[in-house]
XYZ file of C-alpha atoms in Angstrom:
296
model
C 68.049 381.314 20.961
C 69.420 379.238 18.117
C 72.656 378.694 20.085
C 70.772 377.295 23.096
C 68.659 375.054 20.877
C 71.803 373.614 19.310
C 73.244 372.985 22.772
C 70.056 371.207 23.902
C 70.092 369.003 20.812
C 73.769 368.192 21.384
C 73.166 367.298 25.040
C 70.124 365.218 24.138
C 72.148 363.343 21.532
C 74.921 362.661 24.055
C 72.392 361.417 26.623
C 70.799 359.050 24.117
C 74.185 357.720 22.996
C 75.225 357.245 26.646
C 72.029 355.354 27.464
C 72.505 353.155 24.418
C 76.066 352.328 25.500
C 75.052 351.701 29.111
C 72.144 349.376 28.328
C 74.314 346.203 28.152
C 75.744 347.009 31.580
C 72.251 347.596 32.979
C 71.183 344.227 31.581
C 74.183 342.438 33.124
C 73.579 343.896 36.580
C 69.806 343.377 36.527
C 69.991 339.845 35.125
C 72.592 338.830 37.704
C 70.006 339.407 40.463
C 66.922 338.395 38.462
C 65.385 335.018 39.440
C 64.062 334.696 35.869
C 66.988 336.129 33.941
C 66.721 336.081 30.163
C 68.430 337.625 27.166
C 66.077 340.616 27.305
C 66.442 343.737 29.428
C 63.679 343.682 32.012
C 62.932 344.861 35.531
C 63.283 341.867 37.902
C 60.186 340.656 39.734
C 62.416 340.037 42.741
C 66.039 340.018 43.822
C 68.096 336.876 44.370
C 71.738 335.971 44.933
C 71.229 332.341 43.923
C 73.152 332.872 40.680
C 76.226 333.953 42.631
C 75.765 331.132 45.140
C 75.473 328.591 42.330
C 78.588 329.994 40.682
C 80.720 329.936 43.807
C 79.345 326.835 45.549
C 78.206 324.395 42.876
C 80.296 325.380 39.881
C 84.038 326.021 39.521
C 83.695 329.763 40.046
C 85.990 329.922 43.066
C 88.726 328.059 41.210
C 88.318 330.317 38.160
C 88.598 333.434 40.324
C 91.617 332.140 42.257
C 93.377 331.065 39.068
C 92.780 334.436 37.422
C 93.827 336.445 40.486
C 96.928 334.325 41.063
C 98.117 334.301 37.456
C 97.299 337.918 36.612
C 98.442 339.266 39.985
C 101.800 337.492 39.797
C 102.282 338.525 36.162
C 101.501 342.158 37.019
C 103.955 342.082 39.936
C 106.736 340.666 37.744
C 105.906 343.182 35.010
C 106.253 346.117 37.400
C 109.587 344.885 38.752
C 111.097 344.276 35.313
C 109.575 347.440 33.841
C 110.942 349.494 36.733
C 114.494 348.254 36.208
C 114.229 348.399 32.408
C 112.564 351.805 32.269
C 115.113 353.355 34.645
C 118.047 351.862 32.744
C 116.729 353.061 29.382
C 115.959 356.487 30.802
C 119.418 357.081 32.204
C 121.585 355.464 29.527
C 122.814 357.423 26.505
C 124.086 354.458 24.462
C 123.677 354.395 20.695
C 121.496 351.273 20.819
C 118.906 352.927 23.089
C 116.491 354.104 20.394
C 116.643 350.899 18.254
C 116.043 348.831 21.386
C 113.027 350.944 22.356
C 111.486 350.490 18.913
C 112.243 346.766 19.007
C 110.531 346.487 22.410
C 107.354 348.231 21.285
C 107.336 346.265 18.015
C 106.727 343.100 20.028
C 103.566 344.701 21.447
C 102.375 345.828 18.016
C 102.511 342.334 16.510
C 99.039 340.702 16.804
C 99.045 337.968 19.490
C 97.640 335.282 17.107
C 100.748 335.725 14.941
C 102.923 334.820 17.933
C 101.090 331.671 18.969
C 103.005 329.151 16.839
C 106.576 330.331 17.636
C 105.761 330.930 21.304
C 104.083 327.527 21.591
C 107.123 325.772 20.081
C 109.471 327.522 22.511
C 107.217 326.762 25.467
C 106.859 323.141 24.379
C 110.642 322.737 24.281
C 110.968 324.275 27.751
C 108.090 322.127 28.973
C 109.886 318.916 27.949
C 112.978 320.121 29.783
C 111.155 321.026 33.011
C 109.242 317.740 32.992
C 112.554 315.898 32.750
C 113.834 317.848 35.751
C 110.658 317.099 37.729
C 110.847 313.371 36.937
C 114.465 313.312 38.082
C 113.593 314.977 41.386
C 110.857 312.586 42.496
C 109.336 309.276 41.475
C 106.045 309.877 43.276
C 103.295 310.315 40.682
C 101.197 312.652 42.837
C 104.168 314.937 43.483
C 105.092 314.874 39.803
C 101.569 315.967 38.848
C 101.573 318.739 41.454
C 104.989 320.058 40.414
C 104.067 319.770 36.753
C 100.891 321.789 37.281
C 102.853 324.493 39.090
C 105.993 324.744 36.936
C 105.070 323.455 33.471
C 105.405 325.898 30.606
C 102.436 324.328 28.801
C 99.318 323.576 30.843
C 100.925 324.988 33.983
C 100.789 328.114 36.117
C 104.385 329.145 35.443
C 103.911 329.137 31.673
C 100.813 331.346 31.834
C 102.485 333.766 34.231
C 105.561 334.127 32.020
C 103.475 334.566 28.862
C 101.302 337.245 30.444
C 104.393 339.003 31.796
C 106.062 338.969 28.385
C 102.918 340.286 26.684
C 102.495 343.228 29.074
C 106.164 344.119 29.575
C 106.812 346.205 26.401
C 104.125 348.797 27.116
C 105.057 348.890 30.813
C 108.715 349.543 29.983
C 107.731 352.436 27.718
C 105.490 353.929 30.411
C 108.180 353.670 33.090
C 110.912 354.954 30.782
C 108.809 358.001 29.881
C 108.052 358.653 33.529
C 111.666 358.304 34.692
C 112.586 360.816 31.966
C 110.443 363.358 33.816
C 112.279 362.814 37.137
C 115.247 365.204 37.299
C 118.633 363.620 37.921
C 119.266 366.349 40.489
C 117.267 364.341 43.034
C 119.615 361.370 42.701
C 122.687 363.592 42.839
C 121.390 365.358 45.942
C 120.733 362.011 47.629
C 124.244 360.847 46.757
C 125.743 364.047 48.218
C 123.807 363.401 51.429
C 125.506 360.013 51.707
C 122.646 357.808 50.489
C 123.558 354.499 48.891
C 122.174 353.434 45.514
C 119.555 351.234 47.196
C 118.537 354.056 49.572
C 118.199 356.411 46.625
C 115.978 353.953 44.804
C 113.875 353.178 47.852
C 113.438 356.651 49.336
C 113.680 358.892 46.260
C 112.932 357.166 42.960
C 110.160 354.766 43.974
C 108.015 357.408 45.774
C 108.385 359.777 42.822
C 107.631 357.006 40.325
C 104.500 355.695 42.057
C 102.126 357.301 39.503
C 104.069 355.645 36.699
C 103.979 352.289 38.470
C 100.232 352.707 38.998
C 99.622 353.442 35.321
C 101.840 350.585 34.120
C 100.349 348.188 36.651
C 96.787 349.121 35.769
C 97.313 348.634 32.033
C 99.162 345.361 32.621
C 96.498 344.052 34.991
C 93.525 344.954 32.802
C 95.121 343.589 29.619
C 96.144 340.335 31.298
C 92.822 340.030 33.133
C 90.899 340.280 29.884
C 93.156 337.958 27.895
C 91.302 334.964 26.459
C 93.575 333.680 23.703
C 96.677 332.725 25.684
C 94.872 330.750 28.424
C 92.860 329.024 25.708
C 95.979 327.942 23.816
C 98.251 327.036 26.723
C 95.872 325.287 29.127
C 93.869 322.105 28.761
C 93.297 321.012 32.366
C 90.005 322.152 33.947
C 91.923 322.929 37.149
C 93.841 325.699 35.358
C 90.929 327.482 33.705
C 90.606 331.216 34.259
C 87.479 333.376 34.313
C 87.427 334.134 30.549
C 87.620 330.413 29.787
C 84.942 329.739 32.376
C 82.579 332.176 30.682
C 83.361 330.627 27.314
C 82.666 327.087 28.548
C 79.453 328.192 30.264
C 78.186 329.832 27.071
C 78.847 326.665 25.052
C 76.778 324.363 27.251
C 74.664 322.070 25.117
C 71.526 321.943 27.266
C 70.620 325.618 27.758
C 72.209 328.997 28.343
C 71.843 330.081 31.959
C 71.784 333.859 31.617
C 71.653 334.364 35.354
C 74.816 332.303 35.769
C 76.560 334.100 32.896
C 75.695 337.592 34.114
C 76.718 336.769 37.692
C 80.016 335.535 36.311
C 80.318 338.722 34.237
C 79.773 340.884 37.355
C 82.477 339.003 39.274
C 84.744 339.191 36.220
C 84.332 342.979 35.996
C 84.813 343.826 39.666
C 88.628 343.412 39.950
C 89.281 345.725 37.003
C 86.918 348.357 38.454
C 88.545 348.074 41.890
C 92.040 348.307 40.383
C 91.065 351.433 38.460
C 89.534 352.987 41.592
C 92.757 352.486 43.537
C 94.988 353.718 40.709
C 92.828 356.679 39.667
C 94.672 359.159 41.897
C 98.046 358.168 40.463
C 96.694 358.086 36.906
C 95.534 361.678 37.274
C 99.055 362.698 38.258
C 100.555 360.638 35.409
C 98.457 362.085 32.594
C 98.553 365.638 33.935
C 102.292 365.905 33.546
C 104.016 363.371 35.758
C 106.488 364.845 38.242
C 106.748 368.577 38.631
C 109.803 370.318 39.910
C-alpha cells in the first residue's frame, strides 16, 4: 500500500510540474485568439483572428516571416551540404590532423556568440566594403545598387546573415554527420564500386539514403538554432526591410504607447509553428538516429 501511495504522489507531482510548465503555452495560444488579450491567463469571451490579420495585413509580419524563412532555410541548406561533405571526409580519413581538427571545429561552437561579435563584425565590415566597391563598379543606377547591396552585403544584407548563420551551425552539424558516417560500414561503398557504380552514383544511391537520419538530425538542430537566433540579426541588420521574426517581436514589445498582447501572442504562435512542423517531419529520422543510427 505504501508503494502505491508513493507512486500516486510521484505522478501527482509530475502532473503539477507539467501543468506549471505548460501554462505559458496555454496563455500564448488563448491570448492569440482572445479579443481582449491581457498579460493574465484567462478563458476568452470569444474567438477572433483579428490579431493574426493585423499582423499579416497591417504590420510587417509577412516580411518578417519571409525574411526568417529565406535566411534560415538557405543557411540550413548550406549547412547540410557542407556538413555532409565535411562529415564524410572526416569519417573516412585517417590523417594525423583529424582529431585536432575535430576539437578545433567544436571549439568554435563552444565559444559564446557574444565573444565573437567584435572579430566577426570587423571581418564582415571589411568584406562589406569590398562587395560594395564591386557593386558600384557594376552599375551606376542607384536603385540597382541598393537592391544588390541589400542582397549581397555582408553587413545589413541577406548574404551576410546567411553566411553567419551557416558558420554558427556548421560545427555541430559536421560532428553529427561525421558520427553518423562512422556508423555506415565501408563495405557498402566497396560493394557499389564492385558493381561498377561511380563515386557520384555511390553517394547518390548508397550514402545519402543511409545518411538521411543524420541529415534530418543535423538539419533540425541547425534550423531551430538559427530560427531562434536573436543576437546576430540584431547586430548585423539595421534596415527595417531585413528584420526577422525575433527582431519583430522585440520591436513590438518595445512600443512606447502600449503593449498589444494579442499581437505579441499571435506573433509568438506564428514564430513557433515552423520549428514544430520541422520537428514533426524529422521525428521519424531522429528516432532512427538516437536509437543507434544504421544497423547492419
